[in-house]
CSV table of C-alpha atoms and ligand atoms in Angstrom, one decimal:
chain,number,residue,atom,x,y,z
A,27,MET,CA,128.8,94.1,113.2
A,28,THR,CA,129.0,93.7,110.3
A,29,ASN,CA,126.5,94.3,107.5
A,30,SER,CA,125.3,91.7,104.4
A,31,PRO,CA,123.9,93.5,101.2
A,32,ALA,CA,120.1,92.7,102.5
A,33,GLY,CA,121.4,94.4,106.0
A,34,GLU,CA,122.4,97.3,104.2
A,35,ARG,CA,119.7,97.5,102.3
A,36,ARG,CA,117.1,97.4,105.5
A,37,GLU,CA,119.6,99.9,107.0
A,38,ARG,CA,119.0,102.5,104.0
A,39,ILE,CA,115.2,101.8,104.0
A,40,LEU,CA,115.3,102.8,107.6
A,41,ARG,CA,117.2,105.6,107.2
A,42,ALA,CA,114.3,107.1,104.9
A,43,ALA,CA,111.9,105.5,107.2
A,44,VAL,CA,113.6,108.3,109.7
A,45,ARG,CA,114.1,111.0,107.1
A,46,ASP,CA,110.2,110.2,106.2
A,47,ARG,CA,109.2,110.5,110.1
A,48,LEU,CA,107.4,107.1,109.0
A,49,VAL,CA,109.6,105.8,111.9
A,50,ASP,CA,109.3,108.1,115.2
A,51,PRO,CA,109.3,108.0,118.7
A,52,ASP,CA,106.4,110.1,118.9
A,53,SER,CA,103.9,109.8,116.4
A,54,ALA,CA,105.3,105.8,114.6
A,55,ALA,CA,107.5,104.0,117.6
A,56,LEU,CA,106.4,100.9,115.6
A,57,ALA,CA,106.0,100.3,111.2
A,58,ALA,CA,106.5,97.9,109.2
A,59,PHE,CA,107.8,97.5,105.7
A,60,VAL,CA,107.6,95.2,102.6
A,61,ASP,CA,110.2,95.2,100.6
A,62,LEU,CA,108.2,95.0,97.3
A,63,ASP,CA,111.4,94.7,94.7
A,64,GLY,CA,112.1,91.8,97.2
A,65,VAL,CA,108.6,90.7,97.0
A,66,ALA,CA,109.0,90.6,93.2
A,67,ALA,CA,112.1,88.6,93.2
A,68,SER,CA,110.7,85.5,95.1
A,69,VAL,CA,107.9,85.3,92.8
A,70,ALA,CA,110.0,84.9,90.2
A,71,ALA,CA,112.3,82.5,91.8
A,72,LEU,CA,108.8,80.4,92.7
A,73,HIS,CA,108.2,80.6,88.9
A,74,ARG,CA,111.6,80.0,87.8
A,75,ALA,CA,111.2,77.0,89.4
A,76,PHE,CA,108.8,74.9,88.0
A,77,PRO,CA,109.1,73.9,84.4
A,78,GLU,CA,107.5,75.1,81.8
A,79,SER,CA,106.4,71.8,80.7
A,80,VAL,CA,104.0,72.1,83.5
A,81,ASN,CA,100.7,73.9,83.5
A,82,VAL,CA,100.8,74.9,87.6
A,83,LEU,CA,98.7,78.1,88.8
A,84,HIS,CA,101.6,79.7,92.1
A,85,THR,CA,98.8,80.8,94.4
A,86,PHE,CA,99.6,82.8,97.6
A,87,ALA,CA,98.3,82.1,101.1
A,88,ALA,CA,97.1,84.9,101.9
A,89,LYS,CA,97.0,84.1,105.7
A,90,ALA,CA,100.5,84.6,105.6
A,91,ASN,CA,100.2,88.1,104.6
A,92,CYS,CA,96.4,89.5,104.0
A,93,LEU,CA,97.0,92.7,103.2
A,94,VAL,CA,95.2,93.4,100.5
A,95,PRO,CA,97.3,95.8,98.2
A,96,VAL,CA,100.2,93.2,99.0
A,97,LEU,CA,97.6,90.6,97.3
A,98,ALA,CA,97.2,93.0,94.5
A,99,GLU,CA,101.4,93.1,93.9
A,100,LEU,CA,101.1,89.4,94.1
A,101,ARG,CA,98.3,89.3,91.4
A,102,SER,CA,100.4,91.8,89.0
A,103,LEU,CA,103.3,89.9,89.7
A,104,GLY,CA,101.0,86.4,87.6
A,105,MET,CA,100.2,84.7,91.1
A,106,GLY,CA,96.6,83.5,92.5
A,107,CYS,CA,95.4,83.2,96.2
A,108,GLU,CA,94.6,80.9,98.5
A,109,VAL,CA,92.2,81.5,101.3
A,110,ALA,CA,91.0,80.5,104.1
A,111,SER,CA,88.1,81.5,105.3
A,112,PRO,CA,85.5,84.4,104.2
A,113,GLY,CA,87.5,87.3,105.1
A,114,GLU,CA,90.6,86.4,102.8
A,115,LEU,CA,88.3,85.7,99.9
A,116,ALA,CA,87.2,89.6,100.9
A,117,GLN,CA,90.4,90.2,100.6
A,118,ALA,CA,91.4,88.5,97.7
A,119,LEU,CA,88.4,89.5,95.0
A,120,ALA,CA,89.3,93.1,96.6
A,121,ALA,CA,93.1,93.0,95.0
A,122,GLY,CA,91.5,91.9,91.9
A,123,PHE,CA,92.0,87.9,91.5
A,124,ALA,CA,89.3,86.0,89.0
A,125,PRO,CA,87.6,83.4,91.0
A,126,GLU,CA,89.7,80.6,88.8
A,127,GLN,CA,92.6,82.3,90.2
A,128,ILE,CA,91.2,81.6,93.5
A,129,VAL,CA,91.6,78.0,96.1
A,130,TYR,CA,89.3,77.7,99.3
A,131,ASP,CA,90.8,75.7,102.1
A,132,SER,CA,89.2,75.5,105.5
A,133,PRO,CA,87.9,72.5,107.7
A,134,ALA,CA,85.6,74.8,109.0
A,135,LYS,CA,82.9,76.1,105.9
A,136,THR,CA,80.0,77.0,106.4
A,137,ARG,CA,77.5,76.1,104.0
A,138,SER,CA,77.3,79.5,103.0
A,139,ASP,CA,81.0,79.6,102.4
A,140,LEU,CA,80.8,76.5,100.1
A,141,ARG,CA,77.6,77.8,98.1
A,142,GLN,CA,79.3,81.7,97.6
A,143,ALA,CA,82.2,79.7,96.2
A,144,LEU,CA,80.8,77.4,94.2
A,145,GLU,CA,78.6,79.9,93.0
A,146,LEU,CA,81.5,82.6,92.1
A,147,GLY,CA,83.6,79.6,90.5
A,148,VAL,CA,85.7,79.4,93.2
A,149,ALA,CA,88.7,76.2,93.3
A,150,VAL,CA,87.2,74.2,96.7
A,151,ASN,CA,89.0,71.5,98.3
A,152,ALA,CA,86.6,69.6,100.2
A,153,ASP,CA,88.2,69.0,104.0
A,154,ASN,CA,86.1,65.7,105.5
A,155,PHE,CA,82.8,63.5,103.6
A,156,GLN,CA,80.6,65.4,105.8
A,157,GLU,CA,81.5,68.7,103.2
A,158,LEU,CA,81.5,66.6,100.7
A,159,ALA,CA,78.2,65.9,101.3
A,160,ARG,CA,77.3,69.4,101.6
A,161,ILE,CA,78.7,70.3,98.0
A,162,ASP,CA,76.4,66.9,96.4
A,163,GLU,CA,73.3,69.2,98.0
A,164,ILE,CA,74.5,72.7,97.2
A,165,LEU,CA,74.9,71.5,93.8
A,166,ALA,CA,71.8,69.6,93.7
A,167,GLU,CA,70.1,72.8,94.3
A,168,ALA,CA,71.9,74.8,91.6
A,169,PRO,CA,71.3,76.9,88.9
A,170,ALA,CA,74.1,76.9,86.1
A,171,ALA,CA,77.4,78.0,87.6
A,172,THR,CA,76.8,75.6,90.3
A,173,SER,CA,75.7,72.5,87.8
A,174,GLU,CA,76.6,69.2,89.3
A,175,SER,CA,77.0,67.9,85.5
A,176,ALA,CA,79.7,70.7,85.2
A,177,PRO,CA,80.5,73.1,88.4
A,178,ALA,CA,82.6,76.2,87.1
A,179,SER,CA,84.8,75.6,90.4
A,180,ARG,CA,87.6,73.4,90.1
A,181,LEU,CA,86.5,70.4,93.2
A,182,GLY,CA,89.4,68.7,94.7
A,183,VAL,CA,89.6,66.5,98.3
A,184,ARG,CA,92.8,67.6,101.0
A,185,LEU,CA,94.2,64.8,101.6
A,186,ASN,CA,95.8,64.2,105.1
A,187,PRO,CA,98.8,61.6,103.8
A,188,GLN,CA,100.1,60.7,107.0
A,189,VAL,CA,103.5,61.0,106.6
A,190,GLY,CA,104.2,62.7,110.2
A,191,GLY,CA,105.5,65.6,111.3
A,192,GLY,CA,108.2,68.3,111.2
A,193,GLY,CA,110.7,70.8,113.9
A,194,ILE,CA,107.5,72.6,115.2
A,195,ALA,CA,103.9,70.5,116.1
A,196,GLU,CA,102.2,73.5,115.9
A,197,MET,CA,102.7,73.4,111.9
A,198,SER,CA,102.4,69.5,110.9
A,199,THR,CA,99.9,69.1,109.3
A,200,ALA,CA,100.2,65.4,108.1
A,201,THR,CA,100.7,63.8,111.4
A,202,ALA,CA,98.3,60.7,112.0
A,203,THR,CA,95.9,62.2,114.1
A,204,SER,CA,96.1,65.9,112.1
A,205,LYS,CA,92.8,67.8,112.2
A,206,PHE,CA,93.1,68.4,108.3
A,207,GLY,CA,92.0,66.5,105.3
A,208,ILE,CA,91.1,62.9,105.2
A,209,ALA,CA,93.7,60.9,106.9
A,210,LEU,CA,94.3,58.2,103.6
A,211,GLU,CA,95.9,56.1,105.9
A,212,ASP,CA,92.8,55.1,108.5
A,213,ASP,CA,91.1,52.0,108.0
A,214,GLY,CA,88.4,52.2,105.2
A,215,ASN,CA,89.6,55.3,104.2
A,216,ARG,CA,91.4,54.7,101.2
A,217,GLN,CA,88.4,52.3,99.5
A,218,ARG,CA,86.0,55.3,101.0
A,219,LEU,CA,88.0,57.8,99.0
A,220,LEU,CA,88.1,56.1,95.8
A,221,ALA,CA,84.0,55.2,95.8
A,222,ALA,CA,83.4,59.1,96.9
A,223,TYR,CA,85.8,60.1,93.3
A,224,ARG,CA,84.3,57.6,91.3
A,225,ASP,CA,80.4,58.6,92.1
A,226,ARG,CA,81.0,62.0,91.7
A,227,PRO,CA,82.9,62.8,88.1
A,228,TRP,CA,83.1,66.7,89.3
A,229,LEU,CA,85.9,65.7,91.6
A,230,THR,CA,88.7,66.4,89.7
A,231,TRP,CA,91.5,67.4,91.8
A,232,VAL,CA,93.8,66.1,95.0
A,233,HIS,CA,95.2,68.1,97.4
A,234,ALA,CA,97.5,68.0,100.4
A,235,HIS,CA,98.9,70.4,102.5
A,236,VAL,CA,102.5,68.5,104.6
A,237,GLY,CA,103.2,71.2,106.8
A,238,SER,CA,104.7,74.6,106.7
A,239,GLN,CA,108.1,76.2,109.4
A,240,GLY,CA,110.0,73.3,110.3
A,241,CYS,CA,109.0,70.1,107.9
A,242,PRO,CA,111.7,68.9,106.1
A,243,LEU,CA,111.9,69.1,102.3
A,244,GLU,CA,111.7,65.5,102.3
A,245,LEU,CA,108.8,64.9,103.9
A,246,ILE,CA,106.8,67.5,101.9
A,247,ALA,CA,107.5,65.6,99.2
A,248,GLN,CA,106.9,62.2,100.7
A,249,GLY,CA,103.8,63.2,101.4
A,250,ILE,CA,103.3,64.5,97.9
A,251,ALA,CA,103.8,61.9,96.4
A,252,LYS,CA,101.2,60.3,98.5
A,253,ALA,CA,98.9,62.3,97.3
A,254,VAL,CA,99.6,62.1,94.0
A,255,ALA,CA,99.8,57.8,94.0
A,256,PHE,CA,96.3,58.4,95.1
A,257,ALA,CA,95.6,60.6,92.2
A,258,ASP,CA,97.2,57.9,89.8
A,259,GLU,CA,95.0,55.3,91.8
A,260,VAL,CA,91.5,57.2,91.4
A,261,ASN,CA,91.9,57.1,87.7
A,262,SER,CA,93.0,53.8,87.6
A,263,THR,CA,90.8,52.7,89.7
A,264,CYS,CA,87.7,54.4,87.3
A,265,GLY,CA,89.1,53.8,84.2
A,266,ARG,CA,89.2,57.7,82.7
A,267,ARG,CA,91.4,60.6,83.4
A,268,GLN,CA,89.1,62.2,85.9
A,269,VAL,CA,92.3,63.9,88.0
A,270,ILE,CA,93.1,66.5,86.2
A,271,GLY,CA,95.4,68.0,89.0
A,272,ILE,CA,97.0,68.0,92.3
A,273,ASP,CA,97.1,70.9,94.7
A,274,ILE,CA,100.2,70.6,96.6
A,275,GLY,CA,99.9,73.5,98.9
A,276,GLY,CA,102.7,75.6,100.5
A,277,GLY,CA,105.3,75.1,103.5
A,278,LEU,CA,109.0,75.5,101.8
A,279,PRO,CA,110.1,76.3,105.2
A,280,VAL,CA,111.8,79.7,105.9
A,281,ASN,CA,116.0,80.4,107.2
A,282,PHE,CA,115.6,82.4,110.0
A,283,ALA,CA,119.1,82.8,111.5
A,284,ASP,CA,120.6,84.6,108.4
A,285,ASP,CA,120.0,86.2,104.9
A,286,GLU,CA,120.6,83.4,102.9
A,287,THR,CA,117.5,82.5,101.3
A,288,THR,CA,117.6,78.8,101.4
A,289,PRO,CA,116.3,76.2,101.1
A,290,GLY,CA,115.6,77.8,97.7
A,291,PHE,CA,112.4,77.1,95.7
A,292,ASP,CA,114.8,74.8,93.7
A,293,ASP,CA,115.6,72.9,96.0
A,294,TYR,CA,112.5,72.1,96.5
A,295,VAL,CA,111.4,71.0,93.2
A,296,THR,CA,115.0,68.7,93.4
A,297,ALA,CA,113.5,66.9,96.4
A,298,LEU,CA,109.6,67.3,95.0
A,299,ARG,CA,110.9,65.4,91.1
A,300,THR,CA,113.5,62.7,93.3
A,301,HIS,CA,110.1,61.6,95.6
A,302,ALA,CA,107.4,62.5,92.9
A,303,PRO,CA,108.7,62.1,89.4
A,304,ALA,CA,104.9,61.7,88.1
A,305,LEU,CA,103.8,65.5,88.6
A,306,PHE,CA,106.4,66.7,86.0
A,307,THR,CA,105.3,64.1,83.4
A,308,GLY,CA,102.2,67.2,82.1
A,309,GLU,CA,99.9,64.3,83.2
A,310,TYR,CA,98.8,66.7,86.0
A,311,ARG,CA,98.3,70.5,86.4
A,312,ILE,CA,99.6,71.7,89.6
A,313,VAL,CA,98.5,74.2,92.2
A,314,THR,CA,100.5,75.8,94.7
A,315,GLU,CA,100.0,77.8,98.0
A,316,PHE,CA,103.6,79.0,99.2
A,317,GLY,CA,103.0,81.8,101.7
A,318,ARG,CA,106.2,82.3,104.4
A,319,SER,CA,109.0,81.2,102.2
A,320,LEU,CA,107.5,84.0,99.5
A,321,LEU,CA,107.2,87.3,102.0
A,322,ALA,CA,108.6,86.6,105.2
A,323,LYS,CA,112.4,87.4,104.0
A,324,ASN,CA,111.1,90.4,102.4
A,325,GLY,CA,109.7,92.6,105.8
A,326,PHE,CA,111.1,93.7,108.6
A,327,THR,CA,109.3,95.9,111.2
A,328,ALA,CA,110.9,98.9,113.4
A,329,ALA,CA,110.2,99.6,117.2
A,330,CYS,CA,111.4,102.5,118.9
A,331,VAL,CA,113.0,102.0,122.2
A,332,GLU,CA,111.0,103.6,124.8
A,333,TYR,CA,113.2,102.9,127.9
A,334,THR,CA,115.8,101.2,129.4
A,335,LYS,CA,116.8,99.7,133.1
A,336,VAL,CA,118.9,97.4,134.5
A,337,SER,CA,116.6,94.1,136.7
A,338,GLY,CA,118.6,91.5,138.6
A,339,GLY,CA,122.0,92.5,137.0
A,340,ARG,CA,120.2,92.4,133.2
A,341,PRO,CA,120.1,95.0,131.0
A,342,ILE,CA,116.3,95.3,129.4
A,343,ALA,CA,115.1,97.6,126.5
A,344,ILE,CA,111.2,98.5,126.6
A,345,THR,CA,110.2,99.2,123.1
A,346,HIS,CA,107.2,98.8,121.5
A,347,ALA,CA,106.8,95.5,119.3
A,348,GLY,CA,105.3,92.8,121.9
A,349,ALA,CA,103.4,90.5,121.5
A,350,GLN,CA,100.6,92.0,119.5
A,351,VAL,CA,102.8,91.8,116.5
A,352,ALA,CA,105.1,89.1,117.3
A,353,THR,CA,102.5,86.5,118.5
A,354,ARG,CA,103.7,83.8,118.0
A,355,THR,CA,108.1,84.6,119.0
A,356,VAL,CA,106.6,85.9,122.1
A,357,PHE,CA,104.4,83.1,123.2
A,358,MET,CA,106.8,80.1,121.7
A,359,PRO,CA,110.2,82.1,121.7
A,360,THR,CA,112.2,78.6,120.5
A,361,ALA,CA,110.3,77.8,117.9
A,362,TRP,CA,110.2,81.2,116.3
A,363,PRO,CA,113.3,83.1,117.1
A,364,LEU,CA,113.5,86.0,116.0
A,365,ARG,CA,116.9,88.1,114.5
A,366,LEU,CA,117.3,91.8,116.1
A,367,THR,CA,118.8,94.4,115.0
A,368,ALA,CA,120.1,97.7,116.9
A,369,HIS,CA,119.9,100.8,115.5
A,370,GLY,CA,120.0,104.3,116.5
A,371,PRO,CA,117.9,107.2,116.3
A,372,ASP,CA,118.5,108.0,113.0
A,373,GLY,CA,118.8,104.2,111.5
A,374,ILE,CA,121.8,103.9,111.5
A,375,LEU,CA,123.4,100.4,112.6
A,376,LYS,CA,124.8,100.7,115.8
A,377,ARG,CA,128.3,98.9,115.8
A,378,GLY,CA,129.0,99.5,119.9
A,379,GLU,CA,129.8,95.8,121.9
A,380,PRO,CA,127.5,93.4,122.2
A,381,VAL,CA,125.9,93.0,125.6
A,382,PRO,CA,123.2,91.0,126.8
A,383,GLN,CA,120.2,92.8,127.0
A,384,ASP,CA,116.6,91.8,127.0
A,385,ILE,CA,114.4,93.4,124.4
A,386,ALA,CA,110.8,93.9,125.8
A,387,GLY,CA,107.8,94.4,124.5
A,388,PRO,CA,105.0,97.3,125.8
A,389,CYS,CA,102.3,94.7,126.8
A,390,CYS,CA,101.2,94.2,130.2
A,391,PHE,CA,102.5,90.7,130.8
A,392,ALA,CA,106.2,89.4,131.9
A,393,GLY,CA,106.5,87.1,128.9
A,394,ASP,CA,105.9,89.7,126.4
A,395,LEU,CA,109.5,89.6,125.4
A,396,LEU,CA,110.9,88.9,121.3
A,397,ALA,CA,114.0,87.7,122.9
A,398,GLU,CA,115.7,87.3,126.3
A,399,ALA,CA,120.3,88.0,126.7
A,400,ARG,CA,120.5,88.8,123.5
A,401,PRO,CA,123.9,90.7,122.9
A,402,LEU,CA,123.1,93.3,121.0
A,403,PRO,CA,125.1,97.0,121.2
A,404,LEU,CA,123.5,98.6,124.0
A,405,LEU,CA,120.3,100.1,123.4
A,406,ALA,CA,119.3,103.6,124.9
A,407,PRO,CA,116.2,105.1,124.7
A,408,GLY,CA,114.8,106.6,121.3
A,409,ASP,CA,117.1,104.0,119.7
A,410,ILE,CA,115.6,101.8,117.1
A,411,VAL,CA,115.1,97.4,116.9
A,412,ALA,CA,114.6,96.3,113.8
A,413,LEU,CA,112.8,92.6,114.0
A,414,LEU,CA,114.2,90.9,110.2
A,415,ASP,CA,112.2,88.5,108.6
A,416,THR,CA,108.8,89.4,109.6
A,417,GLY,CA,107.0,89.9,106.2
A,418,ALA,CA,104.7,86.7,106.4
A,419,TYR,CA,102.7,86.1,109.2
A,420,TYR,CA,102.9,89.1,111.7
A,421,SER,CA,102.0,92.7,111.6
A,422,SER,CA,99.5,90.8,109.4
A,423,THR,CA,98.8,88.5,112.4
A,424,PRO,CA,97.7,90.7,115.4
A,425,PHE,CA,97.0,89.5,118.7
A,426,HIS,CA,94.9,93.1,120.6
A,427,TYR,CA,95.9,92.4,124.0
A,428,ASN,CA,96.1,95.7,125.5
A,429,SER,CA,94.3,97.7,122.8
A,430,LEU,CA,97.4,98.2,121.2
A,431,PRO,CA,96.3,100.2,117.6
A,432,ASP,CA,98.0,97.8,114.3
A,433,PRO,CA,100.6,99.5,112.9
A,434,ALA,CA,101.4,101.2,109.7
A,435,VAL,CA,102.9,98.7,106.8
A,436,HIS,CA,104.8,100.8,104.5
A,437,GLY,CA,105.6,99.4,100.5
A,438,VAL,CA,109.1,99.9,99.9
A,439,ARG,CA,110.7,100.3,96.6
A,440,VAL,CA,114.7,101.0,96.2
A,441,ASP,CA,115.4,102.6,92.5
A,442,PRO,CA,118.6,101.7,91.0
A,443,ASP,CA,119.9,105.0,92.4
A,444,GLY,CA,119.3,104.0,95.6
A,445,HIS,CA,116.7,106.4,96.3
A,446,VAL,CA,114.0,104.9,98.6
A,447,ARG,CA,110.6,105.3,98.2
A,448,PHE,CA,106.8,104.4,100.0
A,449,ARG,CA,103.9,103.6,100.0
A,450,PRO,CA,101.0,103.0,102.4
A,451,LEU,CA,100.1,99.5,102.4
A,452,ARG,CA,97.7,99.9,105.5
A,453,GLN,CA,97.5,103.0,107.4
A,454,ALA,CA,98.2,102.7,111.3
A,455,GLU,CA,95.0,102.3,113.5
A,456,THR,CA,94.0,105.4,115.2
A,457,LEU,CA,92.1,105.6,118.2
A,458,ALA,CA,89.2,105.8,116.8
A,459,ASP,CA,89.4,102.0,115.2
A,460,VAL,CA,90.3,100.9,118.1
A,461,LEU,CA,87.4,102.3,120.1
A,462,ALA,CA,85.0,100.7,117.1
A,463,ARG,CA,86.7,97.5,117.4
A,464,THR,CA,85.8,97.0,121.2
A,465,GLY,CA,81.9,98.4,120.9
A,466,HIS,CA,81.6,101.8,121.0
B,599,PLP,C1,95.9,74.5,103.4
B,599,PLP,C2,97.3,75.6,103.6
B,599,PLP,N1,98.5,75.8,102.6
B,599,PLP,C3,99.2,76.6,102.1
B,599,PLP,C4,99.4,77.5,103.6
B,599,PLP,C5,100.8,78.6,103.8
B,599,PLP,O1,101.7,77.6,104.1
B,599,PLP,P1,103.2,78.5,103.9
B,599,PLP,O2,103.5,79.6,104.8
B,599,PLP,O3,104.2,77.6,105.3
B,599,PLP,O4,103.8,78.4,102.8
B,599,PLP,C6,99.1,77.2,104.4
B,599,PLP,C7,99.9,77.1,106.0
B,599,PLP,O5,99.0,77.1,106.8
B,599,PLP,C8,97.7,76.3,104.3
B,599,PLP,O6,97.2,75.6,105.3
């Protein structure tokens, strides 16, 4: 197996992690790593892709990696934060984001969630007409910060532009029947929405998140174009420049097949320029909410091989990474395949002849497989399997089956002289932590 520059960097990090016993068959058989230099480079690429002439707030979708030190790192790089639950809001505040850098999206905000967001001055995108009515009530009852005349929060409505779905149905949020937002093309909705904006001068933003992994750039850009056209329609119908900003969501897909970062943020901006040129005239402010495209390729997970066996002629390596950290991959392997690399106990890439083998996890169900019949150098007990591109929606999106503890997550930087430095982003859960979350 040959190694790309990104692969060499991972190998260097893994070797240092073994040396520092951050990966260890006895004390740390599973650990995750976030490459903080890589995160900074991804954020810089995002900032570069959008023209300076447009007022853009790039927020990071906390659901993709909700670790508070990761969020704090992103804040220090000039990002805002998109949250979708009270927990994520608490994480964003703990990471030091100012309320005006935070956007709150969720289809199920309670009255108290809304009240808290409005009191803080966090931006809110209403998901539906009933939520708009709740916001009316809260603004009417409210003192200064939430006064109806000038709420501190930027307030918008999430539209479903209904442009269709992408390659993964579960990630497609702009289908005709999606649960998110107000379906723009359903009978009467456009008129109802226009009236909602006309009657609420404080409704000054339009939001659309077309979908995530699996959605082609063209489809996403077409959905955003419909949101921009709707904003234009509000402003011409109201006879004033009421909508001042478009929140275009996230969704840039990630290449899980190799180390290339493609498509890039600049490809997405090109698609947006083609389909929604009005976004770049300077008339509208822009908010973005990228998650996976900023973090996925900047993280990997390392799992020790505990045992190996052969069943029905198939070699099987039983590792410590399964559904608890790779939930989507295990339950939907076709939609979420992961690249895996095989390393010796010292972290060095194994270079033997590839042999098809199953890479299994520790969970007690037969489907707990990271990969079936994957050609890799034959694994042995004590070897290490690396799960690549797991910086987003993996170790921070746990599945607590079998009461397996959440692994440690380490931040990594590599100095120009090659020296690898780690810092803890999350401690591994102890058995006491597991007992605490299981009612003890
Ligand atoms: C409203 C919203 N914004 C942003 C995102 C982040 O998407 P991605 O990680 O694909 O960029 C999501 C993902 O589910 C979302 O629902």
